[in-house]
PDB file of C-alpha atoms in Angstrom:
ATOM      1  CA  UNK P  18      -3.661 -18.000  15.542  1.00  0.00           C
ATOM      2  CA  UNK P  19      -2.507 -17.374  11.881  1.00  0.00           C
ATOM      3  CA  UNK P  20      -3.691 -18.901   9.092  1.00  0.00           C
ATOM      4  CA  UNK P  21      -0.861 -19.798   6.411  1.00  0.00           C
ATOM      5  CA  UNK P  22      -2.052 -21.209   2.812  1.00  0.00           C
ATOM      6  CA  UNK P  23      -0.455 -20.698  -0.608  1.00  0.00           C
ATOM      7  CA  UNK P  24      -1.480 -18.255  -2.919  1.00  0.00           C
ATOM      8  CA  UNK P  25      -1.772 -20.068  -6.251  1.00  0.00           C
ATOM      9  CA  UNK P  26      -2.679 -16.693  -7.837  1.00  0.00           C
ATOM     10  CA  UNK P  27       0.308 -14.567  -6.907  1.00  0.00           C
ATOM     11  CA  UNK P  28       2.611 -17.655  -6.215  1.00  0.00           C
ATOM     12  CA  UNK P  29       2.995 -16.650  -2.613  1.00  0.00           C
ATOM     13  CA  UNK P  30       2.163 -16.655   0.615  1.00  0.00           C
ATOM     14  CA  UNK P  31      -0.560 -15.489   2.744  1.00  0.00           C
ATOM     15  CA  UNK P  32      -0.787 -14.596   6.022  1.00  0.00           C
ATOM     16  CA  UNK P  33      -4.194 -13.503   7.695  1.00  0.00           C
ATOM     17  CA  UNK P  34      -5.433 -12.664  11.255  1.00  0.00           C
ATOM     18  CA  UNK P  35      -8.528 -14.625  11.832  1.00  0.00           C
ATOM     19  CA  UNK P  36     -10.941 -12.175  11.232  1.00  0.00           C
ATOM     20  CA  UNK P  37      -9.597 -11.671   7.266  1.00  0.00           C
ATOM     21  CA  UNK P  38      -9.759 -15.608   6.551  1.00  0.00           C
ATOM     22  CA  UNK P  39     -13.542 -14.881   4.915  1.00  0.00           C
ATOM     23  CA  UNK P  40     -11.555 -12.580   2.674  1.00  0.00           C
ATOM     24  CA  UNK P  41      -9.041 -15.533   1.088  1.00  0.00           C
ATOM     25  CA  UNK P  42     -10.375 -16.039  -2.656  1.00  0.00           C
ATOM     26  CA  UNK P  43     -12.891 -13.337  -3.280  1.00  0.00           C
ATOM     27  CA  UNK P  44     -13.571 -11.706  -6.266  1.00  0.00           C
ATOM     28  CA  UNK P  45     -13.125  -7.987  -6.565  1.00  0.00           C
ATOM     29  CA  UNK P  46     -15.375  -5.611  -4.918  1.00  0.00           C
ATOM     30  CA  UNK P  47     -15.399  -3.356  -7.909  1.00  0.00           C
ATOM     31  CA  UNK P  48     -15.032  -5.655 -10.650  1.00  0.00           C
ATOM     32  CA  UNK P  49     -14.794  -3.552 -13.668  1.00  0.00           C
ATOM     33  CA  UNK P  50     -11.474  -2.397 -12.351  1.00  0.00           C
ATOM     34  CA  UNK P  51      -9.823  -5.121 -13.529  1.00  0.00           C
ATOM     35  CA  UNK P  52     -11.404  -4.749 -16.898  1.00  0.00           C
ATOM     36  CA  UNK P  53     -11.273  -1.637 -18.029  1.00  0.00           C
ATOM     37  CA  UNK P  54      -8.782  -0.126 -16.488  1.00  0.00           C
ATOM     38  CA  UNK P  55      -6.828   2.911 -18.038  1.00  0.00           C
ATOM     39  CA  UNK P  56      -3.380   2.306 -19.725  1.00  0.00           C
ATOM     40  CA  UNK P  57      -1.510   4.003 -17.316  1.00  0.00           C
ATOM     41  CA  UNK P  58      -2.323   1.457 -14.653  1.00  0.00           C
ATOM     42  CA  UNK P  59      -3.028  -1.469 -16.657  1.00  0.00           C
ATOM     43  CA  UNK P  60      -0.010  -3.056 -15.777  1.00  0.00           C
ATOM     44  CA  UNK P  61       0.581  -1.900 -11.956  1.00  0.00           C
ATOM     45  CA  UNK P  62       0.228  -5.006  -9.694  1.00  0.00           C
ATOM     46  CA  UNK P  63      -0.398  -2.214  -6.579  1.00  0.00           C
ATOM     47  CA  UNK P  64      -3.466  -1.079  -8.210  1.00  0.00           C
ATOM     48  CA  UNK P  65      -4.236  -4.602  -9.328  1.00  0.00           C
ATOM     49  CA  UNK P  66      -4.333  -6.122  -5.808  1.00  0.00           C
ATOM     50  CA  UNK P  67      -5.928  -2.496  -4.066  1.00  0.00           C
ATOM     51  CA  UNK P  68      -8.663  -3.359  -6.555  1.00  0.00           C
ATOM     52  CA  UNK P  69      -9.896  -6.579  -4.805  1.00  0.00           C
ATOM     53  CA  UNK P  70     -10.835  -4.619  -1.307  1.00  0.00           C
ATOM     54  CA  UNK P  71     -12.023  -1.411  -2.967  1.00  0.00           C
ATOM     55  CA  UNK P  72     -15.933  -1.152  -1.937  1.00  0.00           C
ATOM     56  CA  UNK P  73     -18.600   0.846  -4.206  1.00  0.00           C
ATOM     57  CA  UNK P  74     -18.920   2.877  -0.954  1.00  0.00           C
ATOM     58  CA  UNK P  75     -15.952   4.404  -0.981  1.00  0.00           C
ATOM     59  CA  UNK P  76     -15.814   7.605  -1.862  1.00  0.00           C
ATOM     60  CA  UNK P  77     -12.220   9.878  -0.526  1.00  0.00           C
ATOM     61  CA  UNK P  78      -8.598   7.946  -0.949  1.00  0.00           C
ATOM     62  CA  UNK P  79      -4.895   9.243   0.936  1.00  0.00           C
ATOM     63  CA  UNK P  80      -1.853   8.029  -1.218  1.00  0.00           C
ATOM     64  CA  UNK P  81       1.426   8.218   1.120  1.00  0.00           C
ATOM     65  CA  UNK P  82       4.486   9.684  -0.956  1.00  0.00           C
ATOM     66  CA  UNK P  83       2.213   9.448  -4.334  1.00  0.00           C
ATOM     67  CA  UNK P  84       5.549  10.272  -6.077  1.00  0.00           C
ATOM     68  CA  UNK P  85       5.441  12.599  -8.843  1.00  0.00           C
ATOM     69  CA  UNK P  86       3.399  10.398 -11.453  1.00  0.00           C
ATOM     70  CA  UNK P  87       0.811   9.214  -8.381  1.00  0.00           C
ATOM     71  CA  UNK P  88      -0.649   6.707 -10.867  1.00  0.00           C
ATOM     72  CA  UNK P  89      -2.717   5.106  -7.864  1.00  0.00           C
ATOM     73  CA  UNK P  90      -3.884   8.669  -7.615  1.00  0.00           C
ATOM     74  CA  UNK P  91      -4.534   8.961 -11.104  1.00  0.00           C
ATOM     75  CA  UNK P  92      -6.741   5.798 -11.012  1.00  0.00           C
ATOM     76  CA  UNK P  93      -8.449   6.545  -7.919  1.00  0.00           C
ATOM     77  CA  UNK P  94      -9.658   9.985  -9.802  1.00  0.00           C
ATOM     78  CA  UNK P  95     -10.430   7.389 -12.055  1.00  0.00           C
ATOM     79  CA  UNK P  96     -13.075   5.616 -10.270  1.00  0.00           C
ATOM     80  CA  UNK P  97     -14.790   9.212  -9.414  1.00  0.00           C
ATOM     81  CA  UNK P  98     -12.972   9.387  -5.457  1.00  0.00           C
ATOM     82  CA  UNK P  99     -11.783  12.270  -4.078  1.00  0.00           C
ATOM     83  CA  UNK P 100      -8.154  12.361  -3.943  1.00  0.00           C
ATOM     84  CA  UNK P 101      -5.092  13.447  -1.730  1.00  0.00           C
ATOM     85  CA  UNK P 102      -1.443  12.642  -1.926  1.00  0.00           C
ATOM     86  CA  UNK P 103       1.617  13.469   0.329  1.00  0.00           C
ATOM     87  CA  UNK P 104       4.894  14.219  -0.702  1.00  0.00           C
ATOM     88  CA  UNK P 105       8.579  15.473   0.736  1.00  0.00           C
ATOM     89  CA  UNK P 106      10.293  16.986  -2.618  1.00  0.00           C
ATOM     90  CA  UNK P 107       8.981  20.620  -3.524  1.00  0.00           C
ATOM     91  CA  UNK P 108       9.600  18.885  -7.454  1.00  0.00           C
ATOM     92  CA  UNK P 109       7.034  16.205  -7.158  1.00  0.00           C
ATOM     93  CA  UNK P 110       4.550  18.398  -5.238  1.00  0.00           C
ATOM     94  CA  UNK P 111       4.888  21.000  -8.359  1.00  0.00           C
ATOM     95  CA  UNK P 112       4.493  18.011 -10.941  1.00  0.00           C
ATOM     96  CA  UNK P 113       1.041  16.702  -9.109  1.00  0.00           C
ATOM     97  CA  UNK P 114      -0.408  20.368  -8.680  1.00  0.00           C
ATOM     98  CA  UNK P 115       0.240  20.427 -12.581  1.00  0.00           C
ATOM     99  CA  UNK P 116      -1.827  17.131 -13.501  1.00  0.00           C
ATOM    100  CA  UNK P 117      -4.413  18.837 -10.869  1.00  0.00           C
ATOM    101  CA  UNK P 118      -3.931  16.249  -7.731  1.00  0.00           C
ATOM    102  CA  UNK P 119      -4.035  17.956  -4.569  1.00  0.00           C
ATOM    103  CA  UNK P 120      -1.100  17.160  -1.828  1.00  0.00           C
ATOM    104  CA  UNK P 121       0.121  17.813   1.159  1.00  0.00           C
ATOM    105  CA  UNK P 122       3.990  18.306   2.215  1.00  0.00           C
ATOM    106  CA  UNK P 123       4.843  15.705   4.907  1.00  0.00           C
ATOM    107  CA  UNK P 124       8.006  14.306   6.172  1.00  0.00           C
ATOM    108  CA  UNK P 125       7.637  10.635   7.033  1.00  0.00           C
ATOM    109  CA  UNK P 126      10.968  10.616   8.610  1.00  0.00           C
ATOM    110  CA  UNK P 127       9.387  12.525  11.306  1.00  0.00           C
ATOM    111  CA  UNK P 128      10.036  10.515  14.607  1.00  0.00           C
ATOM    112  CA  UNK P 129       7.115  12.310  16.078  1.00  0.00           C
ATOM    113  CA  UNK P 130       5.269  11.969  12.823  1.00  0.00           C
ATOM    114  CA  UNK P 131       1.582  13.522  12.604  1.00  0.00           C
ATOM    115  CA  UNK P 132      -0.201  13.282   9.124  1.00  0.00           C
ATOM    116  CA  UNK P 133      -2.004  16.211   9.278  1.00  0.00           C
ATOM    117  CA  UNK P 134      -5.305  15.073   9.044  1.00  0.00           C
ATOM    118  CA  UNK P 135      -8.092  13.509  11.188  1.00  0.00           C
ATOM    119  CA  UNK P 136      -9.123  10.491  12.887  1.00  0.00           C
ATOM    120  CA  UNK P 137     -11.074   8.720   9.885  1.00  0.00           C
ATOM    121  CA  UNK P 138     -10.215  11.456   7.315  1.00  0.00           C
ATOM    122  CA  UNK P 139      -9.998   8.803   4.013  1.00  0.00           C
ATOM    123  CA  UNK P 140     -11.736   5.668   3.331  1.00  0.00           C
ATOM    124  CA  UNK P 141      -8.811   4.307   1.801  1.00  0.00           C
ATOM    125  CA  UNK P 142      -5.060   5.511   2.697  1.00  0.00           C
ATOM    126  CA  UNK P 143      -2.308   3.879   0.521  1.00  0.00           C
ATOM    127  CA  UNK P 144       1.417   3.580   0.939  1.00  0.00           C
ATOM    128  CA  UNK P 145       3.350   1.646  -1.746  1.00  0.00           C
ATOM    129  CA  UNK P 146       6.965   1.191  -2.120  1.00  0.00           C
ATOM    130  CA  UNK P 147       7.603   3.543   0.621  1.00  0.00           C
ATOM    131  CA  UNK P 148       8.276   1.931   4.311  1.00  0.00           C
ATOM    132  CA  UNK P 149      11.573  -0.023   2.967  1.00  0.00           C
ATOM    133  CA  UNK P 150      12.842   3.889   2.697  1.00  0.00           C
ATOM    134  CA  UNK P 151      11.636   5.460   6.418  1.00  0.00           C
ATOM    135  CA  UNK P 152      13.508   4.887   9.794  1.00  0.00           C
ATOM    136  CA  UNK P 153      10.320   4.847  11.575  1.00  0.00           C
ATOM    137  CA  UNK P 154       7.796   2.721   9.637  1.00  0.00           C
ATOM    138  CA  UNK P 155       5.610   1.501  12.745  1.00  0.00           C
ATOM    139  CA  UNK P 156       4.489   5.411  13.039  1.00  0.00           C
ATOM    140  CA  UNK P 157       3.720   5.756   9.436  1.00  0.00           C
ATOM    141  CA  UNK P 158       1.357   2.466   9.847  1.00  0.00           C
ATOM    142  CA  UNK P 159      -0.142   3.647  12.868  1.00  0.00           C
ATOM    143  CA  UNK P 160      -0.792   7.264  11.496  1.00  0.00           C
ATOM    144  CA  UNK P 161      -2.464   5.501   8.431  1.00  0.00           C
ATOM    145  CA  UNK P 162      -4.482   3.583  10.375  1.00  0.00           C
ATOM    146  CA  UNK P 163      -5.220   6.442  12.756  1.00  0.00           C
ATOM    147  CA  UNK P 164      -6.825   8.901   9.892  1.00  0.00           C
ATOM    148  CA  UNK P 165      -7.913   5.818   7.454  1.00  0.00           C
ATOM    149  CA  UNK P 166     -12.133   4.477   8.061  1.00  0.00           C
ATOM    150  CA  UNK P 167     -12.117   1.204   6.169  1.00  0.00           C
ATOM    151  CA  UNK P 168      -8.787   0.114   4.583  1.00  0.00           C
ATOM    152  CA  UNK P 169      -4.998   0.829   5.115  1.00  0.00           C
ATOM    153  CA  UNK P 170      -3.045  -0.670   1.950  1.00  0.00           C
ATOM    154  CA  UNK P 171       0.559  -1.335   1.867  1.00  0.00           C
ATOM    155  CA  UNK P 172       3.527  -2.632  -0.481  1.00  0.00           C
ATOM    156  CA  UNK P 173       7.353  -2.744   0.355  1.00  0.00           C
ATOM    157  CA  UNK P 174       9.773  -5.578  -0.726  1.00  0.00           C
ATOM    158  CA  UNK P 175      10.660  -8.942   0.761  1.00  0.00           C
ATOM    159  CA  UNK P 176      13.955  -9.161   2.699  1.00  0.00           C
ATOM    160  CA  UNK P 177      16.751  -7.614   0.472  1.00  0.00           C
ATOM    161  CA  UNK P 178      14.491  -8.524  -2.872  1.00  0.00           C
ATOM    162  CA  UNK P 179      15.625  -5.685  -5.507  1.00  0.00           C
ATOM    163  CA  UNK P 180      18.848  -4.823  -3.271  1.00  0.00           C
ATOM    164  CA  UNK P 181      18.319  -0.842  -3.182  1.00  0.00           C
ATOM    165  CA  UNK P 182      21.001   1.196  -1.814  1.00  0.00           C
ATOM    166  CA  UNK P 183      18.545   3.080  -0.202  1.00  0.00           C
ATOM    167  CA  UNK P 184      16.534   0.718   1.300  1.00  0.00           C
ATOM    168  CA  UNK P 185      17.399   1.093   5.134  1.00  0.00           C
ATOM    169  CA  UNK P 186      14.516  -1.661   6.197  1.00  0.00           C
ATOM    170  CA  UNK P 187      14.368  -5.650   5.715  1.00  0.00           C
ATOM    171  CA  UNK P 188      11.488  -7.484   6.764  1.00  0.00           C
ATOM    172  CA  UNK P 189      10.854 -11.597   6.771  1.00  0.00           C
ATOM    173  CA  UNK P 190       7.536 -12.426   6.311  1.00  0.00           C
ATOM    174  CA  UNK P 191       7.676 -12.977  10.601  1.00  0.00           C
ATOM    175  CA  UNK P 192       9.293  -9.768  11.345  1.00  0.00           C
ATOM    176  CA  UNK P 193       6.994  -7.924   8.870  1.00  0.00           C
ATOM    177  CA  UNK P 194       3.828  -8.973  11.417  1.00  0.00           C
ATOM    178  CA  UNK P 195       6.095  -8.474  15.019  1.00  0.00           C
ATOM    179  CA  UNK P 196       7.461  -4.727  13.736  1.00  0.00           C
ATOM    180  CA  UNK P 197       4.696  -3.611  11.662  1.00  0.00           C
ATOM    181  CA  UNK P 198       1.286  -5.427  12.382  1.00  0.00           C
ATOM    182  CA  UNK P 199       1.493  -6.209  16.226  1.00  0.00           C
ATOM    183  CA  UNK P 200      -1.481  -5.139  17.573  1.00  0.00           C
ATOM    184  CA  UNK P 201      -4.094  -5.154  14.306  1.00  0.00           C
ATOM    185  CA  UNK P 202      -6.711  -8.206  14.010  1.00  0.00           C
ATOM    186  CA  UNK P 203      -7.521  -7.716  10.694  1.00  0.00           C
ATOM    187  CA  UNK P 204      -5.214  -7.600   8.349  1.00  0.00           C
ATOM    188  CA  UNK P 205      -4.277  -9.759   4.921  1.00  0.00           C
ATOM    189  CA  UNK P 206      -0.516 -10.099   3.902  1.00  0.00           C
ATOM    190  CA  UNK P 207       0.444 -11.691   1.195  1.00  0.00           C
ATOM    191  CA  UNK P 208       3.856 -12.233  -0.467  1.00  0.00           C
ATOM    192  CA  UNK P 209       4.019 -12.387  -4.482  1.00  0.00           C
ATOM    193  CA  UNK P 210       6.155 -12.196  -7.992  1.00  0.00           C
ATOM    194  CA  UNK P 211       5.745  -9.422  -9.954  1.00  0.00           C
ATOM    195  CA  UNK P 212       7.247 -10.427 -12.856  1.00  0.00           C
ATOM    196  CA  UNK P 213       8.490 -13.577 -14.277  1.00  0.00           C
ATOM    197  CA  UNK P 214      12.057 -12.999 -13.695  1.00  0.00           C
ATOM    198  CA  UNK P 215      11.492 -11.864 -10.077  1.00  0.00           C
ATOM    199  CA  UNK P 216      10.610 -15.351  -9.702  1.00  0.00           C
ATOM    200  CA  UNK P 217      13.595 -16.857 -11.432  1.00  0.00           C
ATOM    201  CA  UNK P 218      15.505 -14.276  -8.747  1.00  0.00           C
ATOM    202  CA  UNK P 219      13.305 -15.103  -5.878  1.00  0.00           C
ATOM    203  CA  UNK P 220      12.300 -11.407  -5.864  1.00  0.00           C
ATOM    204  CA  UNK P 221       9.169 -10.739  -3.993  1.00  0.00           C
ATOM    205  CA  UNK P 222       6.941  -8.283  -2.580  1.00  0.00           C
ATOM    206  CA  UNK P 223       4.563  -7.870   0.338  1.00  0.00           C
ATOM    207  CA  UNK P 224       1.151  -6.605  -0.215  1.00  0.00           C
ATOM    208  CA  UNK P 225      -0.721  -5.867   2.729  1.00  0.00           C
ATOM    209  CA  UNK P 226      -3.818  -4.708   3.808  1.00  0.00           C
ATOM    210  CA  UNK P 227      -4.970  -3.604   7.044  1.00  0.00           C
ATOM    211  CA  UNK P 228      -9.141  -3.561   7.528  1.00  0.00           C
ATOM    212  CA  UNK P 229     -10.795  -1.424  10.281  1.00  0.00           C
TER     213      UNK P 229
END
């Protein structure tokens, strides 16, 4: 059985299998993250809400299509973890080798997708702002769940928030947990606003997390 309450915090919703309802409410596992963190991710609500499941104990963290400015990555370094990224475009995978972050060239688009790494590679493996882009989304969450030990993390937009020409997937907060979450039992998903004027737009975002 779900559990459905309202997220005062994010002005949302939660969803949570039963085994992530302890989770509701707590404080962050590393709380100086939220209190000193570096400019560059002051403001990012990804890094924000990743924050309140990161453990002291973790030590290695996989960002999914880290993008050319792989803030998350940047932060992660941060903390003192050892850090990977992925990336399609030869550009972005110039721009992190640059600003010395390691990645990898995958194509998620892959329909027999294989991150190239091992079962339980990364205590943490990220994907933000990605899925809404992929045809097959399922295999990226099963691959990250595949090579991740403790936590798989996960942002994408609500329905048709942000209307993206090249956004090829729309998820409901229902269809979201049938397509993409079937078959987990421990897993957090919340909806929320990232900005004030989302709100006034009813623009929202999932954030998920998936717990092994």
């Amino acid at each position: 059985m779900r559990k459905v309450v309202i997220d005062t915090h994010s002005d949302g919703v939660i969803v949570t299998s039963p085994s992530s309802i302890s989770k509701l409410g707590s404080a962050p596992l590393i709380d100086s993250t939220l209190s000193s963190m570096p400019p560059f991710v002051e403001k990012d609500y990804r890094i924000q809400f990743l924050a309140f499941f990161m453990k002291q104990s973790y030590s290695s963290l996989l960002d999914i299509s880290c993008g050319d400015q792989a803030r998350l990555l940047k932060w992660a370094r941060w903390l003192g973890l050892d850090i990977i990224g992925t990336n399609i475009e030869d550009e972005a995978l110039e721009k992190n080798k640059n600003d010395g972050i390691l990645s990898v060239k995958v194509d998620l688009d892959d329909e027999n997708l294989i991150i190239p790494f091992k079962d339980n590679s990364f205590d943490v493996v990220t994907c933000t702002e990605v899925i809404e882009h992929l045809k097959y989304p399922r295999k990226v969450v099963d691959e990250m769940y595949r090579i991740s030990k403790h936590l798989c993390f996960i942002t994408t937009p609500l329905n048709d928030s942000y209307d993206t020409p090249d956004h090829i997937q729309f998820w409901s907060v229902d269809s979201f947990i049938d397509e993409l979450l079937s078959g987990y039992d421990n897993y957090t998903l919340r909806t929320i606003v990232t900005k004030p004027m989302d709100l006034l737009l009813n623009w929202r975002v999932f954030v998920v997390s998936i717990h092994k």
